[in-house]
Coordinates of C-alpha atoms in Angstrom, one line a residue:
Chain R
M1 CA -83.4 -36.1 -34.1
T2 CA -86.7 -34.8 -33.4
S3 CA -88.4 -38.2 -33.8
I4 CA -85.7 -40.1 -31.8
R5 CA -85.8 -37.9 -29.1
D6 CA -89.9 -38.0 -29.0
S7 CA -89.8 -41.8 -28.6
Y8 CA -88.0 -41.3 -25.2
E9 CA -89.4 -39.7 -22.1
A10 CA -87.4 -38.3 -19.4
V11 CA -87.8 -39.2 -15.7
I12 CA -87.4 -36.2 -13.1
G13 CA -87.4 -36.2 -9.5
L14 CA -85.9 -33.3 -7.4
E15 CA -84.2 -33.0 -4.2
V16 CA -84.5 -29.3 -2.5
H17 CA -82.7 -27.8 0.2
A18 CA -84.2 -24.9 2.1
Q19 CA -82.5 -23.3 4.4
M20 CA -84.8 -22.1 7.3
L21 CA -85.3 -18.4 8.0
T22 CA -84.6 -18.9 12.3
K23 CA -82.5 -16.5 14.3
S24 CA -80.6 -19.2 15.5
K25 CA -79.0 -22.6 14.1
A26 CA -80.5 -26.1 14.3
Y27 CA -78.4 -27.6 17.0
S28 CA -76.7 -24.9 18.7
S29 CA -77.2 -21.0 19.2
D30 CA -75.2 -19.5 17.1
I31 CA -76.7 -16.6 14.9
N32 CA -78.3 -17.9 11.7
E33 CA -77.0 -15.1 9.2
Y34 CA -75.9 -15.2 5.7
G35 CA -72.9 -12.7 4.6
A36 CA -71.5 -12.4 8.0
R37 CA -67.5 -12.1 8.4
P38 CA -66.5 -15.6 8.2
N39 CA -66.1 -17.9 10.9
T40 CA -67.8 -15.4 13.4
H41 CA -71.1 -17.2 13.8
V42 CA -69.4 -20.6 15.3
S43 CA -69.5 -22.4 18.5
S44 CA -67.8 -25.1 20.0
I45 CA -70.7 -27.7 19.0
T46 CA -70.5 -25.7 15.0
L47 CA -66.9 -26.6 15.3
G48 CA -67.3 -30.3 16.5
H49 CA -65.2 -29.6 19.5
P50 CA -65.3 -33.2 21.6
G51 CA -67.4 -33.1 24.2
T52 CA -70.1 -31.1 23.1
L53 CA -73.7 -31.6 22.8
P54 CA -76.4 -30.1 20.4
K55 CA -79.6 -29.1 21.4
M56 CA -82.8 -29.1 19.2
N57 CA -84.1 -25.5 17.7
K58 CA -88.0 -25.7 18.5
K59 CA -88.9 -23.6 15.6
T60 CA -87.3 -25.9 13.4
I61 CA -90.2 -28.7 13.8
E62 CA -92.9 -26.0 13.8
F63 CA -91.1 -24.8 10.1
A64 CA -91.3 -28.4 9.2
I65 CA -95.0 -28.8 10.2
K66 CA -96.1 -25.4 8.3
L67 CA -94.3 -27.2 4.9
G68 CA -95.6 -30.9 5.7
L69 CA -99.3 -29.4 5.9
A70 CA -98.9 -27.0 3.0
L71 CA -97.6 -30.3 0.7
N72 CA -100.8 -32.3 2.0
C73 CA -98.2 -34.6 4.1
K74 CA -98.4 -36.9 6.3
I75 CA -96.6 -35.2 10.0
A76 CA -94.7 -38.4 11.6
S77 CA -95.5 -38.5 15.3
H78 CA -92.4 -40.0 16.4
Q79 CA -89.2 -38.9 15.0
H80 CA -85.0 -39.1 15.8
F81 CA -82.6 -38.5 14.4
A82 CA -79.5 -39.8 12.7
R83 CA -75.7 -39.7 11.7
K84 CA -74.6 -39.4 8.5
N85 CA -71.3 -40.2 8.1
Y86 CA -68.6 -38.9 5.8
F87 CA -65.2 -37.0 5.9
Y88 CA -65.1 -33.4 4.5
P89 CA -63.2 -30.4 5.7
D90 CA -66.6 -28.4 6.0
L91 CA -68.2 -30.8 8.3
P92 CA -66.0 -30.5 11.2
K93 CA -68.0 -33.3 13.6
G94 CA -67.6 -35.7 10.5
Y95 CA -71.2 -36.4 10.0
Q96 CA -74.4 -34.7 9.4
I97 CA -77.5 -34.7 11.6
T98 CA -80.6 -35.7 9.6
Q99 CA -83.5 -37.7 9.6
D100 CA -82.8 -41.3 7.9
T101 CA -85.8 -43.7 8.8
T102 CA -88.4 -41.3 10.4
P103 CA -88.7 -38.0 8.2
I104 CA -91.0 -35.9 9.9
C105 CA -93.4 -35.4 6.4
T106 CA -94.2 -37.9 4.4
G107 CA -96.8 -38.9 1.4
G108 CA -97.3 -35.4 0.4
F109 CA -98.1 -33.8 -3.0
V110 CA -98.5 -30.5 -4.9
D111 CA -100.7 -29.2 -7.7
V112 CA -98.6 -27.4 -10.2
K113 CA -99.9 -25.6 -13.1
L114 CA -98.4 -25.9 -16.7
E115 CA -97.8 -23.2 -19.0
D116 CA -100.5 -24.3 -21.5
G117 CA -103.0 -24.5 -18.6
V118 CA -102.8 -28.2 -17.4
V119 CA -102.8 -28.8 -14.0
K120 CA -100.1 -31.8 -12.8
R121 CA -99.5 -33.4 -9.9
I122 CA -96.4 -34.1 -8.1
G123 CA -95.7 -36.5 -5.3
I124 CA -93.6 -35.7 -2.0
T125 CA -92.0 -38.5 -1.0
R126 CA -90.7 -36.9 2.4
I127 CA -89.6 -33.6 3.9
H128 CA -86.9 -34.1 6.5
M129 CA -85.0 -31.6 8.9
E130 CA -80.9 -31.7 8.7
E131 CA -78.6 -29.2 9.1
D132 CA -75.9 -27.8 6.3
A133 CA -72.4 -28.0 6.0
G134 CA -69.9 -25.2 6.2
K135 CA -68.3 -23.4 2.9
S136 CA -65.2 -24.6 1.3
I137 CA -63.4 -22.3 -1.2
H138 CA -61.5 -23.8 -3.5
D139 CA -60.6 -20.9 -6.3
V140 CA -59.4 -18.0 -4.2
D141 CA -55.9 -19.5 -2.8
V142 CA -53.5 -21.4 -4.9
Y143 CA -52.4 -23.8 -2.5
D144 CA -55.2 -23.7 0.0
T145 CA -58.8 -24.7 0.3
L146 CA -60.5 -21.9 2.5
V147 CA -63.2 -23.3 5.2
D148 CA -66.1 -20.7 6.5
L149 CA -67.9 -22.4 9.0
N150 CA -70.6 -19.9 9.8
R151 CA -72.8 -21.7 7.5
A152 CA -72.5 -25.3 9.3
G153 CA -75.5 -26.5 11.2
T154 CA -77.9 -23.9 9.6
P155 CA -81.4 -25.6 9.6
L156 CA -82.4 -27.4 6.4
L157 CA -85.6 -28.8 4.9
E158 CA -85.1 -31.3 2.6
I159 CA -88.2 -31.8 0.0
V160 CA -87.6 -34.8 -2.1
T161 CA -90.1 -35.5 -4.7
E162 CA -91.3 -38.7 -6.2
P163 CA -90.0 -39.2 -10.1
D164 CA -93.1 -37.8 -11.3
M165 CA -91.7 -34.8 -13.7
R166 CA -91.3 -35.6 -17.5
S167 CA -89.7 -32.4 -18.9
A168 CA -87.8 -29.3 -18.0
D169 CA -91.0 -27.5 -18.1
E170 CA -92.6 -29.5 -15.2
A171 CA -89.2 -29.1 -12.9
Y172 CA -89.6 -25.3 -13.9
A173 CA -93.0 -24.8 -12.8
Y174 CA -92.5 -27.1 -9.5
L175 CA -89.3 -25.0 -8.3
T176 CA -91.5 -22.0 -8.8
E177 CA -94.4 -23.3 -7.1
I178 CA -92.2 -24.4 -4.1
R179 CA -90.3 -21.0 -4.1
Q180 CA -93.5 -19.2 -3.9
L181 CA -94.8 -21.2 -1.0
V182 CA -91.4 -21.2 1.4
R183 CA -91.8 -17.5 0.8
Y184 CA -95.5 -17.0 1.9
L185 CA -95.0 -19.3 4.9
D186 CA -91.7 -17.7 6.1
I187 CA -89.6 -20.3 6.6
C188 CA -87.3 -19.4 3.7
D189 CA -86.1 -16.5 1.8
G190 CA -85.9 -18.7 -1.6
N191 CA -83.3 -17.0 -2.6
M192 CA -81.3 -19.7 -5.0
E193 CA -78.5 -17.2 -6.1
E194 CA -77.4 -16.7 -2.3
G195 CA -77.9 -20.5 -2.0
S196 CA -80.7 -20.9 0.4
L197 CA -82.8 -22.6 -2.0
R198 CA -80.8 -25.5 -3.7
C199 CA -82.0 -27.9 -5.8
D200 CA -80.3 -31.2 -7.1
A201 CA -82.0 -33.2 -10.4
N202 CA -82.0 -36.9 -10.6
I203 CA -82.8 -37.4 -13.9
S204 CA -83.0 -40.5 -16.8
V205 CA -84.7 -41.0 -19.9
R206 CA -86.2 -44.4 -21.2
K207 CA -88.1 -45.7 -24.1
K208 CA -91.5 -44.3 -24.2
G209 CA -94.1 -47.3 -22.9
A210 CA -90.9 -48.8 -21.0
E211 CA -91.7 -50.0 -17.5
A212 CA -88.0 -49.8 -16.0
F213 CA -86.1 -46.8 -15.4
G214 CA -83.1 -45.9 -17.1
T215 CA -79.6 -45.2 -15.3
K216 CA -80.3 -42.2 -12.7
V217 CA -78.0 -39.4 -13.1
E218 CA -77.6 -36.8 -10.4
V219 CA -77.2 -32.7 -11.4
K220 CA -76.1 -30.4 -9.2
N221 CA -74.9 -26.9 -9.2
M222 CA -77.9 -25.2 -10.6
N223 CA -78.3 -21.5 -8.8
S224 CA -81.6 -20.8 -10.6
I225 CA -84.6 -22.2 -11.5
R226 CA -83.6 -20.8 -15.1
N227 CA -80.8 -23.1 -14.6
V228 CA -82.5 -26.0 -13.2
H229 CA -84.6 -26.0 -16.5
R230 CA -81.2 -25.7 -18.7
A231 CA -79.5 -28.2 -16.9
I232 CA -82.6 -30.6 -17.1
S233 CA -82.7 -29.9 -20.9
H234 CA -79.1 -30.6 -21.7
E235 CA -78.6 -33.7 -19.7
I236 CA -82.1 -35.2 -21.4
D237 CA -80.6 -34.6 -24.5
R238 CA -77.1 -36.2 -23.6
Q239 CA -78.7 -39.4 -22.5
I240 CA -80.8 -40.1 -25.1
E241 CA -77.4 -39.2 -27.2
V242 CA -75.3 -41.6 -25.5
L243 CA -77.7 -44.3 -25.8
E244 CA -78.5 -43.5 -29.5
T245 CA -75.0 -44.0 -30.3
G246 CA -74.7 -47.3 -28.7
G247 CA -73.4 -45.8 -25.2
A248 CA -73.9 -46.7 -22.0
L249 CA -74.6 -44.6 -19.1
S250 CA -73.4 -44.5 -15.4
Q251 CA -74.8 -44.1 -12.4
E252 CA -73.1 -40.8 -11.5
T253 CA -72.9 -37.0 -10.2
R254 CA -72.8 -34.1 -12.7
S255 CA -71.9 -30.5 -12.4
F256 CA -74.0 -27.6 -14.3
D257 CA -71.7 -25.3 -15.8
A258 CA -74.1 -22.0 -16.3
A259 CA -71.1 -20.7 -19.1
S260 CA -71.2 -23.5 -21.5
G261 CA -75.2 -24.8 -20.2
T262 CA -73.6 -28.2 -19.9
T263 CA -73.1 -30.7 -17.4
S264 CA -70.0 -32.7 -16.8
S265 CA -69.2 -35.7 -14.4
M266 CA -67.9 -35.0 -10.8
R267 CA -67.8 -38.2 -9.4
T268 CA -69.1 -42.0 -9.7
K269 CA -71.4 -42.8 -6.8
E270 CA -70.1 -44.9 -3.8
A271 CA -72.4 -47.5 -2.7
A272 CA -75.3 -46.6 -0.8
N273 CA -74.5 -47.9 2.8
D274 CA -71.2 -45.5 2.8
Y275 CA -72.5 -43.2 4.9
R276 CA -73.1 -45.8 7.8
Y277 CA -76.4 -44.1 9.3
F278 CA -77.0 -44.6 12.9
P279 CA -79.4 -43.0 15.0
E280 CA -77.9 -39.7 16.6
P281 CA -77.7 -40.6 20.5
D282 CA -77.0 -37.0 21.3
L283 CA -80.4 -35.7 20.7
A284 CA -83.7 -37.3 22.4
P285 CA -86.4 -38.5 20.2
L286 CA -89.2 -36.6 18.9
F287 CA -93.2 -37.1 19.6
V288 CA -95.3 -34.5 17.7
S289 CA -98.6 -34.7 19.1
Q290 CA -102.1 -34.1 17.1
E291 CA -102.4 -30.8 19.3
Q292 CA -99.2 -29.4 18.1
I293 CA -100.2 -30.1 14.5
E294 CA -103.6 -28.6 15.2
A295 CA -101.6 -25.5 16.7
V296 CA -99.7 -24.8 13.6
K297 CA -102.7 -25.4 11.2
Q298 CA -104.6 -22.5 12.8
E299 CA -101.7 -20.1 12.4
M300 CA -100.8 -21.2 8.8
P301 CA -100.9 -17.8 6.3
V302 CA -103.2 -17.5 3.8
L303 CA -101.6 -19.8 0.8
P304 CA -101.0 -18.4 -2.7
K305 CA -103.6 -21.2 -4.1
E306 CA -106.3 -20.2 -1.8
L307 CA -105.6 -16.3 -3.0
F308 CA -105.9 -17.5 -6.3
E309 CA -109.1 -19.0 -6.0
K310 CA -110.5 -16.3 -4.5
Y311 CA -109.5 -14.0 -7.3
T312 CA -111.0 -15.8 -9.9
T313 CA -114.2 -17.3 -8.5
E314 CA -115.1 -14.7 -5.7
L315 CA -113.7 -11.5 -7.6
K316 CA -114.0 -12.7 -11.2
L317 CA -110.5 -11.5 -12.4
S318 CA -108.9 -13.2 -14.5
D319 CA -106.1 -15.9 -14.4
Y320 CA -103.6 -13.8 -15.7
D321 CA -104.6 -11.1 -13.0
A322 CA -104.4 -13.7 -10.2
N323 CA -101.2 -15.0 -11.1
I324 CA -99.7 -11.6 -10.8
L325 CA -101.2 -10.5 -8.1
I326 CA -100.2 -13.4 -6.0
I327 CA -96.6 -13.9 -7.3
T328 CA -95.3 -12.1 -3.5
K329 CA -97.2 -12.7 -0.3
A330 CA -96.5 -8.9 0.3
F331 CA -98.0 -7.8 -3.0
A332 CA -101.1 -10.2 -2.6
L333 CA -101.6 -8.8 1.1
Y334 CA -101.3 -5.1 0.0
F335 CA -103.9 -6.1 -2.6
E336 CA -106.1 -7.4 0.2
E337 CA -106.2 -4.1 2.0
V338 CA -107.0 -2.4 -1.0
I339 CA -109.8 -4.3 -1.7
A340 CA -111.6 -4.3 2.0
Q341 CA -111.8 -0.5 0.8
T342 CA -113.2 -0.6 -2.3
K343 CA -116.0 -2.7 -4.2
N344 CA -114.3 -2.4 -7.6
Y345 CA -111.9 -5.0 -7.5
K346 CA -111.2 -5.1 -11.3
G347 CA -110.4 -1.4 -10.9
A348 CA -108.2 -2.2 -8.0
A349 CA -106.6 -5.1 -9.6
N350 CA -105.9 -2.8 -12.4
W351 CA -104.2 -0.4 -10.9
M352 CA -102.1 -2.9 -9.0
I353 CA -101.0 -4.6 -12.3
G354 CA -100.9 -1.4 -14.1
E355 CA -99.8 1.7 -12.2
V356 CA -98.3 0.4 -9.0
R357 CA -96.3 -2.5 -10.3
S358 CA -94.4 -0.5 -13.2
Y359 CA -94.0 2.1 -10.3
L360 CA -91.7 -0.8 -8.6
N361 CA -90.3 -2.1 -11.9
Q362 CA -89.0 1.4 -12.5
Q363 CA -87.7 2.2 -9.0
G364 CA -86.3 -1.5 -8.4
K365 CA -88.4 -1.1 -5.0
D366 CA -90.8 -4.2 -3.3
I367 CA -94.3 -3.4 -2.5
E368 CA -92.8 -3.3 1.3
D369 CA -91.1 0.2 0.2
F370 CA -94.3 1.5 -1.8
P371 CA -95.0 4.9 -0.3
L372 CA -98.7 4.7 -0.2
E373 CA -100.9 3.1 1.9
P374 CA -103.3 0.7 0.2
K375 CA -106.2 3.0 1.3
S376 CA -104.9 5.7 -0.9
I377 CA -104.9 3.4 -4.0
A378 CA -108.8 2.1 -2.7
E379 CA -109.6 6.1 -2.9
L380 CA -108.0 6.6 -5.9
V381 CA -110.0 3.8 -7.5
N382 CA -113.5 5.4 -5.7
L383 CA -112.5 8.5 -7.3
I384 CA -112.7 7.4 -10.7
D385 CA -115.9 5.2 -10.2
S386 CA -117.8 8.3 -8.8
G387 CA -116.9 10.1 -11.5
K388 CA -114.9 12.8 -9.8
I389 CA -111.8 12.5 -12.0
S390 CA -110.9 10.7 -15.1
H391 CA -108.8 7.8 -15.5
S392 CA -106.3 9.2 -17.6
A393 CA -105.9 12.3 -15.0
A394 CA -105.8 10.0 -12.2
S395 CA -103.0 8.0 -14.2
Q396 CA -100.8 10.5 -15.3
G397 CA -101.9 13.5 -12.9
L398 CA -102.8 12.3 -9.9
F399 CA -100.6 9.0 -9.1
P400 CA -97.4 10.3 -9.6
E401 CA -98.6 13.4 -7.1
M402 CA -99.7 11.2 -4.7
I403 CA -96.3 9.3 -4.3
A404 CA -94.6 12.9 -4.3
F405 CA -96.8 13.8 -1.6
P406 CA -98.5 10.4 0.2
E407 CA -99.8 11.9 3.4
V408 CA -102.0 14.3 1.4
H409 CA -105.8 12.9 0.8
P410 CA -106.0 11.7 -2.7
E411 CA -109.5 14.2 -3.6
E412 CA -107.7 17.1 -1.5
L413 CA -104.5 16.8 -3.8
A414 CA -106.7 16.4 -7.3
N415 CA -108.5 19.4 -6.4
K416 CA -105.5 21.2 -5.6
L417 CA -104.0 19.9 -9.1
N418 CA -107.5 21.0 -10.7
L419 CA -108.1 17.3 -11.9
I420 CA -111.9 17.1 -10.5
Q421 CA -113.6 16.5 -13.6
D422 CA -117.1 18.0 -13.7
S423 CA -119.5 15.5 -13.7
D424 CA -122.9 17.9 -13.4
E425 CA -125.4 17.7 -15.9
D426 CA -126.5 21.1 -16.1
S427 CA -123.0 22.6 -16.5
I428 CA -121.9 19.9 -19.4
K429 CA -125.3 20.6 -21.1
G430 CA -123.9 24.2 -21.1
F431 CA -120.7 23.1 -22.5
I432 CA -123.0 21.0 -25.2
Q433 CA -125.0 24.2 -25.9
T434 CA -121.8 26.2 -26.9
V435 CA -120.1 23.6 -28.8
I436 CA -123.7 22.8 -30.8
E437 CA -124.1 26.5 -31.5
Q438 CA -120.7 27.4 -32.7
N439 CA -120.5 24.3 -35.0
A440 CA -124.1 24.5 -36.6
S441 CA -122.6 22.6 -40.1
E442 CA -121.5 19.5 -38.4
V443 CA -124.5 19.6 -36.5
L444 CA -126.4 19.0 -39.7
R445 CA -123.9 16.5 -41.0
Y446 CA -124.3 14.7 -38.1
Q447 CA -128.2 14.5 -38.2
S448 CA -127.9 13.5 -41.7
G449 CA -126.0 10.0 -40.6
E450 CA -122.4 10.8 -39.9
K451 CA -122.7 9.5 -36.6
Q452 CA -118.8 9.4 -36.1
L453 CA -118.8 13.1 -35.9
V454 CA -119.4 12.8 -32.1
G455 CA -115.9 12.0 -31.7
F456 CA -115.4 16.0 -33.1
F457 CA -118.2 17.2 -30.7
M458 CA -116.4 15.5 -27.8
G459 CA -113.4 16.8 -28.9
Q460 CA -114.5 20.4 -29.0
L461 CA -116.4 20.0 -25.5
M462 CA -113.1 19.2 -23.8
K463 CA -111.6 21.8 -25.1
A464 CA -114.6 24.2 -24.0
S465 CA -114.7 22.2 -20.5
K466 CA -110.9 22.4 -20.1
G467 CA -110.8 18.5 -19.7
K468 CA -112.6 18.7 -17.1
A469 CA -116.1 17.1 -18.3
D470 CA -116.8 13.5 -17.5
P471 CA -116.6 12.1 -20.6
K472 CA -118.8 9.1 -19.8
A473 CA -121.7 11.3 -18.4
A474 CA -120.6 13.8 -21.5
N475 CA -120.9 11.3 -24.1
K476 CA -124.6 10.2 -23.2
L477 CA -125.6 14.2 -23.0
M478 CA -123.7 14.9 -26.4
R479 CA -125.4 11.9 -28.5
E480 CA -129.2 13.4 -27.1
M481 CA -128.3 17.1 -27.6
L482 CA -127.2 16.5 -30.8
D483 CA -130.3 14.5 -31.7
N484 CA -132.7 17.3 -30.8
A485 CA -130.6 20.0 -32.2
K486 CA -132.5 22.2 -34.0
Chain I
M1 CA -68.6 -62.3 9.5
E2 CA -65.7 -62.4 7.5
I3 CA -63.1 -59.5 7.2
T4 CA -61.7 -59.5 3.4
D5 CA -58.9 -57.4 2.5
E6 CA -61.6 -55.7 0.2
L7 CA -63.6 -54.5 3.6
I8 CA -60.3 -53.2 5.2
D9 CA -59.4 -51.3 1.8
H10 CA -63.1 -50.1 1.5
I11 CA -63.1 -48.9 5.5
A12 CA -59.7 -47.4 5.7
H13 CA -61.0 -45.2 2.0
L14 CA -64.3 -44.0 4.0
S15 CA -61.9 -43.0 7.2
R16 CA -59.0 -41.7 4.7
L17 CA -56.6 -43.9 6.3
S18 CA -54.3 -46.2 4.7
F19 CA -52.7 -49.8 5.8
D20 CA -50.3 -51.6 3.9
G21 CA -48.0 -54.8 4.7
V22 CA -47.8 -55.9 8.4
E23 CA -49.9 -52.9 9.4
R24 CA -52.9 -54.3 7.2
V25 CA -52.5 -57.7 8.8
N26 CA -52.5 -56.7 12.1
I27 CA -55.5 -54.5 11.8
K28 CA -57.4 -57.4 10.1
K29 CA -56.5 -59.6 13.1
D30 CA -57.8 -56.7 15.4
M31 CA -61.1 -56.6 13.4
E32 CA -61.6 -60.4 13.2
N33 CA -61.0 -60.5 16.9
M34 CA -63.7 -57.5 17.6
I35 CA -65.9 -59.0 14.9
S36 CA -66.0 -62.4 16.8
F37 CA -66.2 -61.1 20.2
M38 CA -69.2 -59.1 19.1
G39 CA -70.3 -62.3 17.8
Q40 CA -71.7 -63.7 20.9
L41 CA -74.4 -61.1 21.1
S42 CA -75.8 -62.9 17.9
E43 CA -76.3 -66.0 20.3
I44 CA -79.0 -64.3 22.3
D45 CA -82.9 -64.7 21.1
T46 CA -84.0 -61.2 20.2
E47 CA -87.1 -62.8 18.4
G48 CA -90.0 -60.3 19.0
V49 CA -88.1 -57.7 21.1
E50 CA -87.9 -54.3 19.7
P51 CA -84.7 -52.6 18.8
L52 CA -83.5 -50.4 21.6
V53 CA -82.2 -47.1 20.5
F54 CA -82.4 -44.7 23.5
M55 CA -81.2 -45.3 27.1
S56 CA -83.3 -42.3 28.2
T57 CA -86.7 -42.1 28.0
E58 CA -86.4 -38.2 27.6
F59 CA -88.0 -37.1 24.3
N60 CA -88.4 -33.3 23.3
V61 CA -85.4 -31.6 24.6
L62 CA -85.5 -28.4 22.7
R63 CA -84.4 -24.7 22.8
E64 CA -85.9 -21.5 22.1
D65 CA -85.0 -19.9 18.7
I66 CA -82.7 -17.5 20.4
P67 CA -79.4 -16.9 18.9
L68 CA -76.3 -16.4 21.3
T69 CA -72.6 -16.0 20.6
S70 CA -70.6 -18.2 22.9
M71 CA -67.2 -17.9 21.1
S72 CA -65.1 -14.9 19.7
H73 CA -63.8 -15.3 16.1
E74 CA -60.6 -15.7 17.3
E75 CA -61.3 -18.4 19.6
A76 CA -62.6 -20.2 17.0
L77 CA -59.5 -20.3 14.8
L78 CA -57.3 -20.5 17.9
N79 CA -56.1 -24.4 17.6
A80 CA -56.0 -24.4 13.9
P81 CA -52.9 -25.7 12.7
K82 CA -53.3 -23.5 9.5
K83 CA -55.5 -20.0 9.2
D84 CA -55.6 -16.5 8.1
T85 CA -57.6 -13.5 9.5
D86 CA -60.6 -14.7 8.4
Y87 CA -60.6 -18.5 7.2
F88 CA -59.2 -22.3 8.3
R89 CA -56.8 -23.0 6.0
I90 CA -56.4 -26.6 4.4
P91 CA -54.8 -28.4 1.8
K92 CA -56.4 -28.5 -1.2
V93 CA -59.2 -31.1 -1.4
L94 CA -60.3 -30.0 -5.0
S95 CA -57.9 -30.1 -8.0
K96 CA -59.9 -28.5 -11.0

């Protein structure tokens, strides 16, 4: 099977729907919020009552431009909306307001880094603004379908890629990138479990080297990035198997079942013109000026890619470290504040990636809930750098104490805990002299070549100084004094 | 444009309607009349004329992103033929 599978390649395009984090809905002022009591965030517009007129939310345009710029798209100056007509109970108007022929963003791309370090460019065909439908609940009542229209009219950005992906891994990397991006831009919370970020995959397979695309299947209902990966892997295998056993694929929509990891047919695709798109006469056309685009550009937040560049080239951190630091915007911004107050970037990164992150993981908290100010972490790093406290004393003694008393200055706490180490040369020399005098036979063995005994002497020194001698300074002095001891 | 039985069936399906027997004959006749009436428009020479999509010259009619509750939960459900305390209830549309 391996060799047969290797003679095929998959062609994958993704459609991502991102619910925008606006306060109100796309074309009406209803509250845009997840998880409220059913049918409380509705209005006559959302319910599709006769005679009502939609009015466009200004913010959605700004959000769309932000994303378009981040994905290197061209922003259309003239746009209008369209009606996409279909009958379904959670779509009270009988049509979805969307953009058909004039999407706000076109022709972009995003570079994603795959696990093996290879960078793959994925084309963005278009991004357009539209509205979400309500929610139908089929599995609660035996006889009825329950309809909640709170979600109806929620502003969406639909992001459509070129069929550029060739594997489930590439789709996974792309989605991870998009989720990180919308979160950095503060335009969507990226929560796939709650459905605020959704992904449909168009998948086909063809013999390697073939020009023509195979029959395309659309897969839906994947509520995590991992499930998108599972669904695509399964669907590729299924299609190859159908073709290899002499079967034919049909253009259809399939649903992913997370429990079994398989896909099953939902419906065969109806003809493309069934939606009978036509221009939405109730919404005035849009004009986006170059000034408006420039204004959004000025307000663009720092993007993960830029931070990665900065950390790896300017701060000379490893790719691994940089990737962890930029996972969320809040974590990266915290680190930014730390390094504004210490020049030891690697030290600061180690603390963030080590102690800070493991504390957050243990507590199940986000950096937003971390009790310490970035300044405190910077001071901690500086205390270690100046030799006032050892790394182990900082990590095991001072750090937990700082979290318990976040308002106390770290150095003051270290003093109180008696953790400040001795880096005064004369005082360390005194301890070393005592150790040398008490271990005369070991000194002789050291001098006759058993250099590994330095570890023994350091141990004795730490005992004598009650662990407070600065090991870096002490080690150097110890060697000098052992060599010269008589 | 020819109105075929297939076209009638297709449009009826999209509208979740069904026409049989004499009803279908009548609707077909009606549609043929309408199409031929509208067909007069194709006698006009529109060569080089940009399609007119919007009658108004207004653009960017926008509102600020300010949420507003304009209708209570009870009002929203008021006219529904079937409902419970939370939801609109409709005949099952998906059978598993």
